[in-house]
Short mmCIF file of C-alpha atoms in Angstrom, two decimals:
data_model
loop_
_atom_site.label_atom_id
_atom_site.label_comp_id
_atom_site.label_asym_id
_atom_site.label_seq_id
_atom_site.Cartn_x
_atom_site.Cartn_y
_atom_site.Cartn_z
CA MET A 1 -5.80 3.50 27.35
CA THR A 2 -4.87 1.25 24.28
CA ARG A 3 -2.37 2.80 22.35
CA PHE A 4 -2.44 2.44 18.33
CA GLU A 5 0.12 3.20 15.75
CA GLY A 6 -2.20 5.92 14.40
CA ALA A 7 -3.00 7.07 10.80
CA GLU A 8 -0.14 9.56 10.38
CA HIS A 9 1.95 7.19 7.98
CA TYR A 10 -0.99 6.07 5.81
CA VAL A 11 -2.07 9.55 4.85
CA PRO A 12 -0.50 10.40 1.57
CA ALA A 13 1.17 13.71 1.48
CA GLY A 14 -0.27 16.33 -0.93
CA ALA A 15 -3.14 14.32 -1.79
CA ASP A 16 -6.38 15.39 -3.00
CA LEU A 17 -9.79 14.30 -1.71
CA ASP A 18 -9.92 11.48 -4.09
CA GLY A 19 -6.38 10.33 -3.21
CA LEU A 20 -7.56 10.51 0.63
CA ARG A 21 -10.22 8.20 -0.36
CA ARG A 22 -8.46 5.62 -2.03
CA ALA A 23 -5.55 5.56 0.59
CA VAL A 24 -7.96 5.48 3.69
CA GLN A 25 -8.78 1.88 2.40
CA ASP A 26 -5.36 0.80 3.60
CA CYS A 27 -5.17 2.49 6.72
CA HIS A 28 -4.50 0.11 9.78
CA GLY A 29 -3.80 2.89 12.14
CA CYS A 30 -6.33 1.28 14.82
CA ASP A 31 -8.10 -2.05 15.23
CA LEU A 32 -11.30 -0.81 13.63
CA TYR A 33 -10.34 -1.45 10.39
CA GLU A 34 -10.51 -5.52 11.01
CA PRO A 35 -14.10 -6.02 11.48
CA ALA A 36 -15.29 -3.11 9.25
CA THR A 37 -16.49 -3.63 5.65
CA GLN A 38 -14.55 -0.31 4.54
CA ALA A 39 -13.37 2.97 5.49
CA VAL A 40 -15.75 5.99 4.92
CA LEU A 41 -14.10 9.44 4.16
CA GLY A 42 -16.12 12.36 3.62
CA SER A 43 -18.59 13.34 0.80
CA GLY A 44 -18.39 16.72 -1.04
CA GLY A 45 -15.97 18.80 -2.85
CA PRO A 46 -13.05 20.68 -1.94
CA ALA A 47 -14.86 24.15 -2.43
CA ALA A 48 -17.18 23.36 0.32
CA ARG A 49 -17.70 26.28 2.68
CA VAL A 50 -18.85 24.36 5.45
CA VAL A 51 -17.70 20.99 6.76
CA LEU A 52 -20.14 18.95 9.21
CA VAL A 53 -18.26 16.44 11.28
CA GLY A 54 -20.09 13.66 12.96
CA GLU A 55 -19.02 10.47 14.99
CA GLN A 56 -18.31 7.61 12.98
CA PRO A 57 -19.86 5.73 9.84
CA GLY A 58 -23.02 3.74 10.68
CA ASP A 59 -24.32 0.40 9.60
CA GLN A 60 -25.42 1.61 6.26
CA GLU A 61 -22.44 4.05 5.61
CA ASP A 62 -20.11 1.24 6.47
CA ARG A 63 -21.98 -1.11 3.72
CA GLN A 64 -22.42 1.77 1.02
CA GLY A 65 -18.94 3.76 1.51
CA ALA A 66 -20.40 6.96 1.95
CA PRO A 67 -21.18 8.96 5.05
CA PHE A 68 -24.64 10.05 6.19
CA VAL A 69 -26.84 7.88 3.96
CA GLY A 70 -28.96 6.33 6.48
CA PRO A 71 -31.84 8.00 8.47
CA ALA A 72 -29.53 10.38 10.41
CA GLY A 73 -28.24 11.59 6.98
CA ARG A 74 -31.54 12.03 5.56
CA LEU A 75 -32.71 14.10 8.78
CA LEU A 76 -29.54 16.31 8.46
CA ASP A 77 -30.03 17.14 4.85
CA LYS A 78 -33.69 18.25 5.68
CA ALA A 79 -32.27 20.23 8.72
CA LEU A 80 -29.53 21.92 6.25
CA ALA A 81 -32.33 22.78 3.63
CA GLU A 82 -34.61 24.42 6.56
CA ALA A 83 -31.57 26.21 7.68
CA GLY A 84 -30.46 27.53 4.54
CA ILE A 85 -27.26 25.91 3.74
CA GLU A 86 -26.97 24.60 0.17
CA ARG A 87 -26.27 21.04 0.27
CA GLY A 88 -23.60 21.66 -2.44
CA ASP A 89 -21.80 24.13 -0.11
CA ALA A 90 -21.36 21.30 2.51
CA TYR A 91 -18.86 18.78 3.07
CA VAL A 92 -19.76 15.84 5.38
CA THR A 93 -17.39 13.56 7.26
CA ASN A 94 -16.61 11.66 10.57
CA SER A 95 -13.98 11.80 13.16
CA VAL A 96 -13.47 8.18 12.91
CA LYS A 97 -13.53 6.46 9.56
CA HIS A 98 -14.38 2.99 10.25
CA PHE A 99 -17.64 1.45 11.88
CA ARG A 100 -16.98 0.31 15.49
CA PHE A 101 -19.80 -2.10 16.50
CA SER A 102 -20.63 -5.20 18.40
CA GLN A 103 -22.07 -8.34 16.92
CA SER A 104 -23.27 -11.31 19.05
CA GLY A 105 -22.99 -13.93 15.95
CA PRO A 106 -22.76 -14.05 12.20
CA GLY A 107 -25.89 -12.55 10.51
CA LYS A 108 -26.75 -10.90 13.78
CA ARG A 109 -27.63 -7.09 13.74
CA ARG A 110 -24.63 -4.99 14.21
CA ILE A 111 -24.87 -2.78 17.35
CA HIS A 112 -23.13 0.85 17.20
CA GLN A 113 -20.28 1.38 19.73
CA THR A 114 -19.01 4.83 20.54
CA PRO A 115 -15.18 5.26 19.53
CA ASP A 116 -12.74 5.33 22.30
CA ALA A 117 -10.34 8.38 22.57
CA ALA A 118 -7.82 6.14 21.46
CA HIS A 119 -9.74 5.61 18.11
CA ILE A 120 -10.41 9.20 17.62
CA SER A 121 -6.76 10.29 18.04
CA ALA A 122 -5.52 7.60 15.98
CA CYS A 123 -7.66 8.61 13.09
CA ARG A 124 -7.08 12.44 13.58
CA PRO A 125 -4.56 12.76 10.75
CA TRP A 126 -7.32 11.78 8.11
CA LEU A 127 -9.69 14.54 9.23
CA THR A 128 -6.92 17.09 9.37
CA ALA A 129 -6.12 16.05 6.00
CA GLU A 130 -9.59 16.65 4.77
CA LEU A 131 -9.97 20.21 6.40
CA ARG A 132 -6.64 21.31 5.40
CA ILE A 133 -7.73 20.83 1.77
CA ILE A 134 -11.03 22.47 2.28
CA ASP A 135 -10.10 24.80 4.66
CA PRO A 136 -13.90 25.83 5.10
CA GLU A 137 -15.45 29.16 6.64
CA VAL A 138 -17.49 27.01 9.30
CA ILE A 139 -17.12 23.66 10.72
CA VAL A 140 -20.08 22.21 12.19
CA VAL A 141 -19.38 19.86 15.16
CA LEU A 142 -22.37 17.10 15.38
CA GLY A 143 -22.26 15.65 18.63
CA ALA A 144 -19.70 14.86 21.73
CA THR A 145 -17.48 12.59 19.80
CA ALA A 146 -16.73 15.00 17.20
CA GLY A 147 -16.44 17.82 19.71
CA LYS A 148 -13.84 16.22 21.59
CA ALA A 149 -11.79 15.35 18.47
CA LEU A 150 -11.85 18.78 17.26
CA LEU A 151 -12.37 21.05 20.56
CA GLY A 152 -10.85 18.79 23.18
CA PRO A 153 -12.09 16.51 26.08
CA SER A 154 -13.65 19.24 28.09
CA PHE A 155 -16.24 19.89 25.22
CA ARG A 156 -19.76 19.47 26.18
CA VAL A 157 -22.47 19.89 23.75
CA THR A 158 -24.97 21.16 26.15
CA LYS A 159 -22.88 24.11 27.17
CA GLN A 160 -21.53 24.84 23.90
CA ARG A 161 -23.94 24.32 21.16
CA GLY A 162 -24.99 27.17 18.95
CA GLN A 163 -22.22 29.37 19.56
CA LEU A 164 -19.55 30.80 17.10
CA ILE A 165 -16.31 29.44 18.41
CA PRO A 166 -13.27 31.07 16.58
CA ARG A 167 -11.18 28.52 14.75
CA PRO A 168 -7.50 28.69 14.93
CA PRO A 169 -5.53 27.71 11.91
CA LEU A 170 -4.86 24.25 11.33
CA ASP A 171 -1.19 25.04 10.40
CA ASP A 172 0.93 28.36 9.67
CA GLU A 173 -0.24 27.63 5.65
CA SER A 174 -4.06 27.15 6.20
CA ALA A 175 -5.55 30.00 7.83
CA THR A 176 -8.97 31.37 7.34
CA GLN A 177 -10.08 34.91 8.23
CA ASN A 178 -13.29 34.28 9.56
CA GLY A 179 -13.08 30.40 10.45
CA PHE A 180 -15.55 29.16 13.11
CA PHE A 181 -16.76 26.25 14.98
CA VAL A 182 -20.37 25.62 15.48
CA ALA A 183 -21.51 22.87 17.93
CA THR A 184 -24.91 21.01 17.80
CA VAL A 185 -26.47 17.48 18.29
CA HIS A 186 -25.70 14.60 16.03
CA PRO A 187 -28.81 14.05 13.85
CA SER A 188 -28.84 10.43 15.53
CA ALA A 189 -29.73 11.78 18.83
CA VAL A 190 -32.56 13.88 17.39
CA LEU A 191 -33.91 10.44 16.05
CA ARG A 192 -33.75 9.05 19.65
CA ALA A 193 -35.15 12.08 21.51
CA ASP A 194 -38.19 11.69 23.57
CA ASP A 195 -39.58 14.90 22.01
CA ARG A 196 -38.04 14.66 18.25
CA ASP A 197 -39.89 18.04 17.39
CA ALA A 198 -38.22 20.01 19.98
CA ALA A 199 -34.53 18.47 19.23
CA TYR A 200 -35.00 18.84 15.55
CA ALA A 201 -35.78 22.54 16.00
CA GLY A 202 -32.64 22.91 18.12
CA LEU A 203 -30.68 21.43 15.36
CA VAL A 204 -32.06 23.64 12.83
CA SER A 205 -31.57 26.76 15.17
CA ASP A 206 -27.80 25.44 15.62
CA LEU A 207 -27.50 25.29 11.98
CA LYS A 208 -28.93 28.57 11.44
CA VAL A 209 -25.99 30.10 13.34
CA ALA A 210 -23.50 28.52 10.96
CA ALA A 211 -25.71 29.52 7.81
CA GLU A 212 -25.41 33.41 9.09
CA VAL A 213 -21.61 33.01 8.73
CA LEU A 214 -21.96 31.88 5.09
CA HIS A 215 -24.16 34.66 4.33
#
């Protein structure tokens, strides 16, 4: 496995979310910073009660500098509303902060590539810093990459989706009395599904499990 320096030394101690957003642009913890347009931290405020964690920025997110602004983001917003989760209560982010893609030539379409375990590990300090500031009641895990980043390499969406999984504190100073993970599919998987209606209904059903904790 490729070894990278990791983001640990780039994460400023004691920074708020705005400080993290500024600092992440200088992160060279892995090789993804070189071809990407910019790093993309999460969107939302420090008082968010639920954090949704996806895989990585996509093409539009990389260009605009914000997470979940493409088709998958629009579908996620619709599903959150249907599940009864206020968008203002949510913070959305990704396990990996730079877009990993392949491109056959200048001007050619940038094709999404799944981050390696080494990229997920290198970028983990940014995600940990976000979660430490927000300390949400529920963390919704969107897809396999986020699940492996937060729940370990044995995580399987198909086996663990829609369940309330108790969340241990991130450290001794950051404990939540009723912290949980809830896993579900990534919204982009719904868009790719053969039966999109059924896949969307499953996403909403899983999000309702998270909504019940908030209510």
